[in-house]
Short mmCIF file of C-alpha atoms and ligand atoms in Angstrom, two decimals:
data_model
loop_
_atom_site.label_atom_id
_atom_site.label_comp_id
_atom_site.label_asym_id
_atom_site.label_seq_id
_atom_site.Cartn_x
_atom_site.Cartn_y
_atom_site.Cartn_z
CA UNK D 1 47.32 -56.69 -34.39
CA UNK D 2 49.21 -54.51 -32.66
CA UNK D 3 52.79 -54.26 -34.40
CA UNK D 4 55.49 -51.93 -33.16
CA UNK D 5 55.93 -49.82 -29.68
CA UNK D 6 52.97 -47.55 -29.15
CA UNK D 7 54.80 -43.82 -29.26
CA UNK D 8 54.89 -42.07 -25.83
CA UNK D 9 52.04 -39.76 -24.82
CA UNK D 10 52.44 -36.76 -22.50
CA UNK D 11 50.13 -37.26 -19.67
CA UNK D 12 46.57 -35.48 -19.98
CA UNK D 13 47.45 -33.21 -17.10
CA UNK D 14 50.11 -31.66 -19.12
CA UNK D 15 47.92 -31.16 -22.33
CA UNK D 16 45.22 -30.02 -20.06
CA UNK D 17 47.78 -27.90 -18.35
CA UNK D 18 48.96 -26.37 -21.83
CA UNK D 19 45.37 -26.28 -23.04
CA UNK D 20 44.53 -23.87 -20.31
CA UNK D 21 47.58 -21.72 -20.76
CA UNK D 22 46.72 -20.60 -24.10
CA UNK D 23 50.00 -21.08 -25.39
CA UNK D 24 50.69 -21.80 -29.18
CA UNK D 25 50.50 -25.43 -30.33
CA UNK D 26 54.40 -25.54 -30.68
CA UNK D 27 54.93 -24.94 -27.53
CA UNK D 28 53.17 -28.50 -26.49
CA UNK D 29 54.81 -29.82 -29.30
CA UNK D 30 58.29 -28.81 -27.99
CA UNK D 31 57.15 -30.49 -24.53
CA UNK D 32 56.37 -33.90 -26.41
CA UNK D 33 59.33 -33.81 -28.42
CA UNK D 34 61.92 -36.65 -27.08
CA UNK D 35 65.04 -37.16 -29.18
CA UNK D 36 65.25 -41.08 -30.12
CA UNK D 37 61.55 -41.68 -29.17
CA UNK D 38 58.44 -41.12 -30.91
CA UNK D 39 56.10 -38.91 -28.65
CA UNK D 40 53.17 -37.18 -29.00
CA UNK D 41 49.87 -36.32 -26.69
CA UNK D 42 45.85 -36.97 -26.50
CA UNK D 43 43.65 -34.10 -27.42
CA UNK D 44 39.73 -34.26 -28.08
CA UNK D 45 39.72 -35.02 -31.56
CA UNK D 46 42.44 -38.08 -30.96
CA UNK D 47 45.61 -39.18 -30.92
CA UNK D 48 48.75 -36.88 -32.47
CA UNK D 49 52.49 -37.76 -32.63
CA UNK D 50 55.25 -34.95 -33.39
CA UNK D 51 57.38 -35.76 -36.02
CA UNK D 52 60.28 -34.10 -35.92
CA UNK D 53 63.44 -36.26 -36.70
CA UNK D 54 64.67 -36.03 -40.27
CA UNK D 55 64.47 -39.73 -41.13
CA UNK D 56 60.78 -39.98 -39.83
CA UNK D 57 60.35 -37.17 -41.72
CA UNK D 58 61.46 -38.64 -45.06
CA UNK D 59 58.75 -41.67 -43.68
CA UNK D 60 56.34 -39.89 -43.38
CA UNK D 61 56.28 -37.36 -46.19
CA UNK D 62 58.32 -38.87 -48.48
CA UNK D 63 58.12 -42.59 -49.16
CA UNK D 64 54.91 -42.75 -46.70
CA UNK D 65 53.21 -39.83 -48.89
CA UNK D 66 50.46 -42.45 -49.69
CA UNK D 67 49.39 -43.81 -46.45
CA UNK D 68 49.97 -41.03 -44.11
CA UNK D 69 47.72 -38.74 -46.07
CA UNK D 70 46.46 -34.94 -45.74
CA UNK D 71 42.83 -34.09 -44.08
CA UNK D 72 40.41 -32.38 -46.02
CA UNK D 73 41.74 -28.46 -46.00
CA UNK D 74 40.53 -26.06 -43.48
CA UNK D 75 40.53 -23.58 -46.43
CA UNK D 76 38.31 -25.96 -48.53
CA UNK D 77 35.01 -23.60 -48.44
CA UNK D 78 37.36 -20.87 -50.25
CA UNK D 79 39.73 -23.58 -52.42
CA UNK D 80 36.96 -25.55 -53.33
CA UNK D 81 38.59 -28.84 -55.51
CA UNK D 82 42.05 -26.80 -56.44
CA UNK D 83 45.11 -28.56 -56.59
CA UNK D 84 46.08 -27.86 -52.70
CA UNK D 85 42.96 -29.76 -51.13
CA UNK D 86 42.07 -32.35 -53.68
CA UNK D 87 43.13 -36.25 -53.44
CA UNK D 88 43.40 -39.12 -55.21
CA UNK D 89 43.38 -39.36 -59.34
CA UNK D 90 41.79 -36.00 -59.81
CA UNK D 91 44.86 -34.48 -57.41
CA UNK D 92 47.25 -36.55 -59.60
CA UNK D 93 45.68 -35.13 -63.18
CA UNK D 94 46.02 -31.71 -61.85
CA UNK D 95 49.06 -31.61 -60.35
CA UNK D 96 50.82 -33.23 -63.42
CA UNK D 97 48.97 -30.41 -65.71
CA UNK D 98 50.16 -27.75 -63.13
CA UNK D 99 53.86 -29.34 -62.58
CA UNK D 100 54.53 -28.60 -66.02
CA UNK D 101 54.19 -24.92 -66.12
CA UNK D 102 56.20 -24.42 -62.62
CA UNK D 103 59.51 -26.46 -63.81
CA UNK D 104 62.30 -23.91 -64.09
CA UNK D 105 61.60 -23.51 -67.96
CA UNK D 106 57.82 -22.89 -67.55
CA UNK D 107 58.33 -20.11 -65.12
CA UNK D 108 60.87 -18.35 -67.77
CA UNK D 109 57.65 -17.65 -69.49
CA UNK D 110 56.67 -15.00 -66.47
CA UNK D 111 59.78 -13.94 -66.27
CA UNK D 112 58.94 -10.45 -66.99
CA UNK D 113 56.50 -10.48 -64.93
CA UNK D 114 58.90 -11.04 -61.79
CA UNK D 115 61.72 -8.24 -62.66
CA UNK D 116 58.62 -5.91 -63.82
CA UNK D 117 56.95 -6.39 -60.25
CA UNK D 118 60.40 -5.86 -58.60
CA UNK D 119 61.44 -2.79 -60.16
CA UNK D 120 58.18 -1.39 -58.96
CA UNK D 121 59.11 -1.73 -55.55
CA UNK D 122 62.68 -0.83 -56.09
CA UNK D 123 61.10 2.41 -57.44
CA UNK D 124 59.12 2.99 -55.12
CA UNK D 125 61.49 2.85 -52.45
CA UNK D 126 63.45 5.38 -54.60
CA UNK D 127 60.98 8.03 -54.32
CA UNK D 128 60.62 7.07 -50.29
CA UNK D 129 64.22 7.07 -49.71
CA UNK D 130 64.25 10.82 -51.83
CA UNK D 131 61.36 12.16 -49.63
CA UNK D 132 62.84 10.55 -46.65
CA UNK D 133 59.61 8.70 -45.82
CA UNK D 134 59.50 5.56 -43.56
CA UNK D 135 58.45 2.37 -45.48
CA UNK D 136 56.15 -0.92 -44.17
CA UNK D 137 58.34 -3.59 -45.82
CA UNK D 138 55.56 -6.29 -44.53
CA UNK D 139 53.29 -4.52 -47.00
CA UNK D 140 55.95 -3.84 -49.84
CA UNK D 141 56.65 -7.50 -50.32
CA UNK D 142 53.54 -8.69 -50.23
CA UNK D 143 52.64 -6.15 -53.10
CA UNK D 144 54.98 -7.45 -55.14
CA UNK D 145 54.26 -11.18 -54.56
CA UNK D 146 50.59 -10.74 -55.38
CA UNK D 147 51.94 -8.42 -57.98
CA UNK D 148 53.92 -11.57 -59.63
CA UNK D 149 51.26 -14.21 -58.84
CA UNK D 150 48.25 -12.57 -60.13
CA UNK D 151 50.29 -11.50 -63.78
CA UNK D 152 51.15 -14.70 -63.91
CA UNK D 153 47.97 -16.09 -63.51
CA UNK D 154 45.95 -14.39 -65.26
CA UNK D 155 48.22 -12.08 -67.56
CA UNK D 156 46.41 -8.77 -66.32
CA UNK D 157 47.72 -5.64 -64.89
CA UNK D 158 47.14 -5.43 -60.72
CA UNK D 159 45.46 -2.25 -59.92
CA UNK D 160 44.70 -1.46 -56.18
CA UNK D 161 41.06 -2.32 -55.82
CA UNK D 162 42.03 -5.50 -56.97
CA UNK D 163 45.28 -5.95 -54.69
CA UNK D 164 42.59 -5.41 -51.67
CA UNK D 165 40.29 -8.31 -52.99
CA UNK D 166 43.05 -10.53 -53.38
CA UNK D 167 45.35 -9.85 -50.25
CA UNK D 168 41.82 -10.36 -47.97
CA UNK D 169 41.94 -13.89 -48.81
CA UNK D 170 44.42 -14.36 -45.80
CA UNK D 171 41.50 -12.83 -43.68
CA UNK D 172 39.32 -15.41 -45.26
CA UNK D 173 41.34 -18.20 -44.24
CA UNK D 174 41.70 -17.07 -40.72
CA UNK D 175 37.76 -16.87 -40.22
CA UNK D 176 36.97 -19.91 -41.53
CA UNK D 177 35.95 -22.64 -39.61
CA UNK D 178 38.46 -24.85 -37.89
CA UNK D 179 36.49 -28.11 -39.15
CA UNK D 180 36.73 -27.32 -42.97
CA UNK D 181 33.62 -27.47 -43.92
CA UNK D 182 29.77 -28.34 -42.41
CA UNK D 183 29.73 -24.96 -39.95
CA UNK D 184 27.88 -21.98 -41.69
CA UNK D 185 30.48 -19.49 -42.93
CA UNK D 186 30.81 -16.27 -40.88
CA UNK D 187 29.41 -13.08 -42.87
CA UNK D 188 33.06 -11.41 -43.64
CA UNK D 189 34.23 -14.73 -45.53
CA UNK D 190 31.23 -15.07 -47.56
CA UNK D 191 31.68 -11.56 -48.90
CA UNK D 192 35.47 -11.89 -49.26
CA UNK D 193 34.92 -15.03 -51.35
CA UNK D 194 32.25 -13.24 -53.24
CA UNK D 195 34.38 -10.44 -53.97
CA UNK D 196 37.51 -12.94 -55.04
CA UNK D 197 34.70 -14.84 -57.05
CA UNK D 198 34.16 -11.56 -59.07
CA UNK D 199 37.66 -10.67 -59.61
CA UNK D 200 38.11 -14.25 -60.80
CA UNK D 201 35.21 -14.55 -62.99
CA UNK D 202 36.43 -11.04 -65.06
CA UNK D 203 39.78 -12.67 -65.61
CA UNK D 204 38.12 -15.76 -66.84
CA UNK D 205 36.12 -13.67 -69.62
CA UNK D 206 38.82 -11.63 -70.59
CA UNK D 207 41.22 -14.63 -71.21
CA UNK D 208 38.29 -16.85 -72.97
CA UNK D 209 37.92 -13.68 -75.35
CA UNK D 210 41.51 -13.56 -76.28
CA UNK D 211 41.87 -17.20 -76.28
CA UNK D 212 39.07 -17.61 -78.42
CA UNK D 213 40.41 -15.34 -80.54
CA UNK D 214 44.44 -15.89 -80.95
CA UNK D 215 44.64 -18.98 -78.78
CA UNK D 216 47.54 -16.97 -77.17
CA UNK D 217 48.82 -16.09 -73.55
CA UNK D 218 50.91 -17.77 -71.51
CA UNK D 219 49.35 -17.31 -68.10
CA UNK D 220 48.43 -19.88 -66.27
CA UNK D 221 44.43 -19.14 -66.95
CA UNK D 222 45.42 -19.69 -70.69
CA UNK D 223 46.97 -23.35 -70.12
CA UNK D 224 43.69 -24.34 -68.07
CA UNK D 225 41.74 -23.17 -70.85
CA UNK D 226 43.51 -25.07 -73.22
CA UNK D 227 42.97 -27.82 -70.72
CA UNK D 228 38.92 -27.31 -70.59
CA UNK D 229 39.11 -27.55 -74.71
CA UNK D 230 40.17 -31.33 -73.88
CA UNK D 231 39.34 -32.41 -70.38
CA UNK D 232 35.49 -31.84 -69.12
CA UNK D 233 36.88 -32.08 -65.62
CA UNK D 234 38.04 -28.13 -66.27
CA UNK D 235 35.01 -26.67 -65.92
CA UNK D 236 34.60 -22.99 -65.02
CA UNK D 237 34.25 -24.24 -61.18
CA UNK D 238 37.33 -26.09 -61.24
CA UNK D 239 39.54 -23.57 -63.30
CA UNK D 240 38.07 -20.83 -60.80
CA UNK D 241 39.53 -23.27 -57.96
CA UNK D 242 42.66 -23.64 -59.18
CA UNK D 243 43.33 -19.95 -59.48
CA UNK D 244 42.10 -19.38 -55.88
CA UNK D 245 44.43 -22.41 -54.89
CA UNK D 246 47.40 -21.12 -56.61
CA UNK D 247 46.95 -17.49 -55.44
CA UNK D 248 46.03 -18.66 -51.67
CA UNK D 249 49.12 -20.92 -52.22
CA UNK D 250 51.05 -18.55 -54.05
CA UNK D 251 51.73 -14.89 -52.07
CA UNK D 252 51.33 -15.38 -48.27
CA UNK D 253 54.17 -17.65 -47.79
CA UNK D 254 57.07 -15.67 -50.29
CA UNK D 255 55.88 -12.53 -48.47
CA UNK D 256 56.67 -13.36 -45.28
CA UNK D 257 59.97 -15.14 -45.90
CA UNK D 258 60.72 -12.07 -47.62
CA UNK D 259 59.73 -10.18 -44.15
CA UNK D 260 61.68 -12.63 -42.10
CA UNK D 261 64.67 -12.13 -43.87
CA UNK D 262 64.47 -8.47 -43.47
CA UNK D 263 64.07 -9.00 -39.89
CA UNK D 264 67.44 -10.91 -40.22
CA UNK D 265 69.28 -9.04 -42.26
CA UNK D 266 68.57 -6.04 -39.50
CA UNK D 267 70.19 -8.29 -37.40
CA UNK D 268 73.04 -8.87 -39.02
CA UNK D 269 74.37 -5.76 -41.32
CA UNK D 270 77.51 -7.72 -41.60
CA UNK D 271 75.63 -9.64 -43.73
CA UNK D 272 73.25 -7.57 -45.70
CA UNK D 273 76.28 -5.59 -47.07
CA UNK D 274 77.97 -8.97 -48.45
CA UNK D 275 74.48 -9.69 -50.21
CA UNK D 276 74.63 -6.64 -52.06
CA UNK D 277 75.61 -7.22 -55.54
CA UNK D 278 76.27 -11.42 -54.90
CA UNK D 279 73.20 -13.30 -56.27
CA UNK D 280 74.90 -16.26 -54.35
CA UNK D 281 74.84 -14.76 -50.99
CA UNK D 282 71.24 -13.76 -51.55
CA UNK D 283 70.60 -17.59 -52.28
CA UNK D 284 72.25 -18.31 -49.01
CA UNK D 285 70.15 -15.76 -47.03
CA UNK D 286 66.67 -16.91 -48.45
CA UNK D 287 67.78 -20.44 -47.77
CA UNK D 288 69.14 -19.72 -44.40
CA UNK D 289 65.74 -17.34 -43.91
CA UNK D 290 63.28 -20.36 -44.55
CA UNK D 291 65.43 -22.66 -42.57
CA UNK D 292 64.66 -20.52 -39.23
CA UNK D 293 61.73 -19.28 -40.28
CA UNK D 294 59.72 -21.70 -42.40
CA UNK D 295 56.38 -20.06 -42.94
CA UNK D 296 54.91 -23.52 -43.57
CA UNK D 297 56.02 -23.97 -40.08
CA UNK D 298 53.56 -27.54 -39.39
CA UNK D 299 52.66 -30.24 -42.13
CA UNK D 300 49.57 -31.98 -40.51
CA UNK D 301 49.04 -35.29 -41.83
CA UNK D 302 46.68 -38.59 -40.66
CA UNK D 303 46.84 -42.35 -40.58
CA UNK D 304 43.35 -43.56 -41.86
CA UNK D 305 44.98 -47.69 -41.16
CA UNK D 306 47.06 -48.85 -38.70
CA UNK D 307 50.70 -48.69 -39.61
CA UNK D 308 54.18 -48.91 -38.32
CA UNK D 309 56.86 -46.15 -38.37
CA UNK D 310 60.43 -46.96 -37.77
CA UNK D 311 59.15 -49.46 -35.53
CA UNK D 312 56.59 -47.87 -33.66
CA UNK D 313 53.16 -48.09 -33.80
CA UNK D 314 50.80 -45.86 -35.25
CA UNK D 315 47.06 -46.58 -34.90
CA UNK D 316 44.48 -46.07 -36.84
CA UNK D 317 43.22 -42.37 -36.49
CA UNK D 318 46.38 -40.79 -35.45
CA UNK D 319 47.58 -37.95 -36.71
CA UNK D 320 51.26 -37.14 -37.72
CA UNK D 321 52.54 -33.12 -37.18
CA UNK D 322 55.40 -32.72 -38.93
CA UNK D 323 57.30 -30.00 -37.89
CA UNK D 324 59.74 -28.08 -40.11
CA UNK D 325 60.41 -25.63 -37.54
CA UNK D 326 61.34 -27.92 -34.92
CA UNK D 327 63.43 -30.28 -37.57
CA UNK D 328 65.48 -27.07 -38.29
CA UNK D 329 66.32 -26.28 -35.00
CA UNK D 330 67.55 -29.67 -34.20
CA UNK D 331 71.64 -29.67 -32.67
CA UNK D 332 72.37 -33.09 -34.30
CA UNK D 333 71.47 -31.77 -37.44
CA UNK D 334 71.90 -27.95 -37.67
CA UNK D 335 75.30 -26.87 -35.44
CA UNK D 336 74.45 -23.58 -33.48
CA UNK D 337 70.77 -23.76 -34.93
CA UNK D 338 69.59 -20.29 -33.59
CA UNK D 339 72.62 -18.85 -35.10
CA UNK D 340 71.82 -17.13 -38.59
CA UNK D 341 74.57 -18.75 -40.90
CA UNK D 342 73.81 -18.37 -44.77
CA UNK D 343 76.52 -19.78 -45.63
CA UNK D 344 76.03 -23.31 -43.84
CA UNK D 345 74.60 -24.21 -46.92
CA UNK D 346 77.77 -24.07 -49.00
CA UNK D 347 79.71 -26.09 -46.35
CA UNK D 348 77.36 -28.97 -45.89
CA UNK D 349 74.31 -30.63 -47.55
CA UNK D 350 71.71 -31.31 -44.89
CA UNK D 351 70.40 -35.45 -44.64
CA UNK D 352 67.18 -36.51 -46.39
CA UNK D 353 64.49 -35.01 -44.26
CA UNK D 354 66.58 -32.54 -42.33
CA UNK D 355 65.30 -29.43 -44.69
CA UNK D 356 61.89 -29.17 -45.79
CA UNK D 357 60.79 -25.50 -46.18
CA UNK D 358 58.54 -26.46 -49.57
CA UNK D 359 57.52 -29.96 -47.92
CA UNK D 360 59.15 -33.14 -49.52
CA UNK D 361 57.24 -36.02 -51.62
CA UNK D 362 54.59 -36.22 -53.95
CA UNK D 363 52.61 -33.21 -52.23
CA UNK D 364 55.81 -31.16 -52.08
CA UNK D 365 55.58 -27.36 -53.17
CA UNK D 366 54.11 -26.98 -56.68
CA UNK D 367 55.91 -23.50 -56.71
CA UNK D 368 59.24 -24.08 -55.35
CA UNK D 369 60.96 -22.60 -58.49
CA UNK D 370 58.48 -19.64 -58.74
CA UNK D 371 59.26 -18.80 -54.99
CA UNK D 372 62.66 -18.66 -55.24
CA UNK D 373 62.91 -17.10 -58.46
CA UNK D 374 60.66 -14.52 -56.99
CA UNK D 375 62.48 -14.11 -54.09
CA UNK D 376 65.81 -13.89 -55.17
CA UNK D 377 65.14 -10.86 -57.90
CA UNK D 378 63.44 -8.91 -55.30
CA UNK D 379 65.90 -9.34 -52.50
CA UNK D 380 68.64 -8.91 -54.98
CA UNK D 381 66.97 -5.84 -56.37
CA UNK D 382 66.66 -3.87 -53.03
CA UNK D 383 69.80 -5.10 -51.32
CA UNK D 384 71.92 -3.96 -54.50
CA UNK D 385 70.02 -0.48 -54.32
CA UNK D 386 69.28 0.26 -50.50
CA UNK D 387 70.39 0.00 -47.01
CA UNK D 388 67.74 -1.03 -44.61
CA UNK D 389 67.42 -0.11 -40.90
CA UNK D 390 64.58 -1.35 -39.18
CA UNK D 391 62.89 0.99 -36.93
CA UNK D 392 60.13 -0.35 -35.56
CA UNK D 393 59.77 -3.71 -32.87
CA UNK D 394 61.18 -6.41 -35.21
CA UNK D 395 57.80 -8.79 -34.95
CA UNK D 396 57.80 -11.63 -32.88
CA UNK D 397 57.14 -15.20 -34.48
CA UNK D 398 53.52 -15.85 -34.51
CA UNK D 399 52.57 -19.54 -35.30
CA UNK D 400 49.47 -19.71 -37.14
CA UNK D 401 48.33 -21.14 -40.36
CA UNK D 402 51.45 -19.52 -41.48
CA UNK D 403 54.62 -18.65 -39.43
CA UNK D 404 54.84 -14.91 -39.68
CA UNK D 405 56.12 -12.15 -38.00
CA UNK D 406 53.77 -10.04 -35.95
CA UNK D 407 52.70 -6.70 -36.99
CA UNK D 408 54.10 -4.31 -39.97
CA UNK D 409 57.94 -3.99 -40.17
CA UNK D 410 58.70 -0.03 -40.27
CA UNK D 411 62.13 0.58 -41.82
CA UNK D 412 63.86 3.67 -43.07
CA UNK D 413 65.45 3.13 -46.70
CA UNK D 414 68.47 4.74 -48.11
CA UNK D 415 69.51 4.97 -51.69
CA UNK D 416 73.30 3.39 -51.79
CA UNK D 417 75.42 6.05 -53.36
C1 HEM Y 501 58.40 -19.15 -49.73
C2 HEM Y 501 57.49 -19.78 -50.20
C3 HEM Y 501 56.91 -20.84 -50.39
C4 HEM Y 501 56.91 -21.98 -49.59
C5 HEM Y 501 57.75 -21.67 -47.75
C6 HEM Y 501 55.95 -23.13 -49.61
C7 HEM Y 501 55.59 -24.25 -48.89
C8 HEM Y 501 54.88 -24.90 -49.57
C9 HEM Y 501 54.75 -26.39 -48.36
C10 HEM Y 501 55.46 -26.80 -47.27
C11 HEM Y 501 53.93 -27.41 -49.05
C12 HEM Y 501 53.22 -28.58 -48.46
C13 HEM Y 501 52.56 -28.86 -47.76
C14 HEM Y 501 52.06 -30.16 -47.43
O1 HEM Y 501 52.83 -31.23 -47.40
O2 HEM Y 501 51.06 -30.04 -46.64
C15 HEM Y 501 53.38 -26.61 -50.15
C16 HEM Y 501 52.57 -26.88 -51.04
C17 HEM Y 501 51.65 -25.94 -52.02
N1 HEM Y 501 52.28 -25.21 -52.80
FE1 HEM Y 501 53.97 -23.96 -52.14
N2 HEM Y 501 55.24 -22.52 -50.91
C18 HEM Y 501 55.82 -21.53 -51.36
C19 HEM Y 501 55.36 -20.58 -52.55
C20 HEM Y 501 54.16 -21.25 -53.05
C21 HEM Y 501 53.80 -20.54 -54.42
C22 HEM Y 501 54.89 -19.24 -55.05
C23 HEM Y 501 53.33 -21.29 -54.97
C24 HEM Y 501 52.49 -21.29 -56.35
C25 HEM Y 501 52.60 -20.45 -57.75
C26 HEM Y 501 52.85 -22.56 -54.53
C27 HEM Y 501 52.14 -23.47 -54.13
C28 HEM Y 501 51.91 -24.48 -53.52
C29 HEM Y 501 50.43 -25.67 -53.84
C30 HEM Y 501 49.99 -25.21 -55.22
C31 HEM Y 501 50.95 -26.90 -53.02
C32 HEM Y 501 50.07 -27.64 -52.96
C33 HEM Y 501 50.75 -28.97 -53.54
C34 HEM Y 501 50.36 -30.36 -53.72
O3 HEM Y 501 49.40 -30.52 -52.56
O4 HEM Y 501 50.14 -30.82 -55.20
N3 HEM Y 501 53.66 -22.20 -53.12
N4 HEM Y 501 54.16 -25.28 -50.47
#
C-alpha cells in the first residue's frame, strides 16, 4: 500500500538534456531541488530522490540509519570486507573494535606520529623558503596525511616507494567499474592492488614478529592481531581489508580538505593572519572549509522496502542522495552561504542534519577525531611559521568520488620573521 505523497520527479527530457550535456551530477541535483518539497529524478538505475533539508538528512542518516542502507561499495574489489563496505552483524562488530581505537583518548597513542609528520612538512617548507623554491601544497598535504595514517596503522616509517604505492589507491578507485564488482578489473587496478597487498603483507609479517616477541605496539595492526587471537573472524584477509579501508578512507579526505583550506585562506589573507598562532581560529578555518567543501559531498543510500519520509512516499528500490554540499549552502540555515566566515560556528550551533562533513548516524566517519587532530596540527604548524601565496590557478571544484580542487596548488612560501 502506498503511504504518503509521491516525490516530484524531474521530467525525463530534463534528465536526458542533463545527461547529454555531460554536466556533473551535482548540477542535476541542483535542478531537482525545490525547497519544501521532496524531489528527484528517474535514471536507468531507478528512481532517486535528493535529500538536502536538514530534517530529512537527520531522518535518513540518523534515525533511519537502519532502513536506508548503503549499497555495495564500488571500491569493494579494493576494500574487501573492511568496515566501510561491511554490513549487518559483521560491520557492527568490526566497527566496535575500531571505534575504541579512534576515540579522543585512543588517538593520543599516535600523537607522536601526527606531530612528527607535521614537523617533517614544516622542515621541508623551511628548506624551500630558504631556497626560494615554489611548492605544491596539494602534494605536501597528501604526503602528510599518508604519513600519519600509515604510521598509526602499522608503526612503520613511510619511505618514498611505499608512499607511491599507497597514494596510488585513489587512481585504483577511479578506474574501478561503477557496478561495484562483477565486471573484470582493468589491468592497472589489478597491478595497483597487487603492489598495495605486497606492502600490507610485509607490514603484517613485521607486526606479527614483534607481536609474538613482546605483544607490544600501539598501532591499529597490533590491535587487530590481538583481536585475531580471540576472534576467528580476524583472518589475515580481514586484517588486510581493514588496513586498506582505513588507508583509503583515511588520507584523501583530510588531504583535500587541507588543500581547500589553503585555497580559501589565499583568498582571505586577513583570516590567514588571524589564524597564525591561534588554535581556536585554525579550528574555525577547518570547520568552515568543511562546510564549503565537504569532500564527501554525496552520501548515497538505498531503500530496499517501501518507506515514508516526512509524509513522502519512498518506493522500494529508490536511491536517496544525501548531499552535504547542497545542505551546507542552504541559505535558510547558513546566512550568506557562499561567504567564507570561520567565525560563524562560534556564533551559532547548526540544527541537527544541517552540518555533516563527517556524516551522521551509525555510519558516520570513524576517523573524525583523528582527521580533525591531524588537520589542526598541520595547519596550525604551517600558519604559525609561514606566509603562503598561491601562484597557480586555485583549482575549480571537481565533483568526483570526492570533492577535490582540480590540479596541483602551486604556492610561494616565506618564513615569518
Ligand atoms: C577530512 C577528513 C574526513 C572526512 C571529511 C570524512 C568523511 C566521512 C564521511 C562523510 C563518512 C560517512 C560516509 C557515509 O555516511 O556514507 C565517513 C566514513 C568513514 N570514515 Fe571518514 N572522513 C575523513 C577522514 C577519515 C579518517 C582520517 C579516517 C580513518 C582514520 C576515516 C575513516 C572512515 C571510515 C572507516 C568510515 C566508514 C565508517 C562505517 O561505515 O562504519 N575517515 N568519513
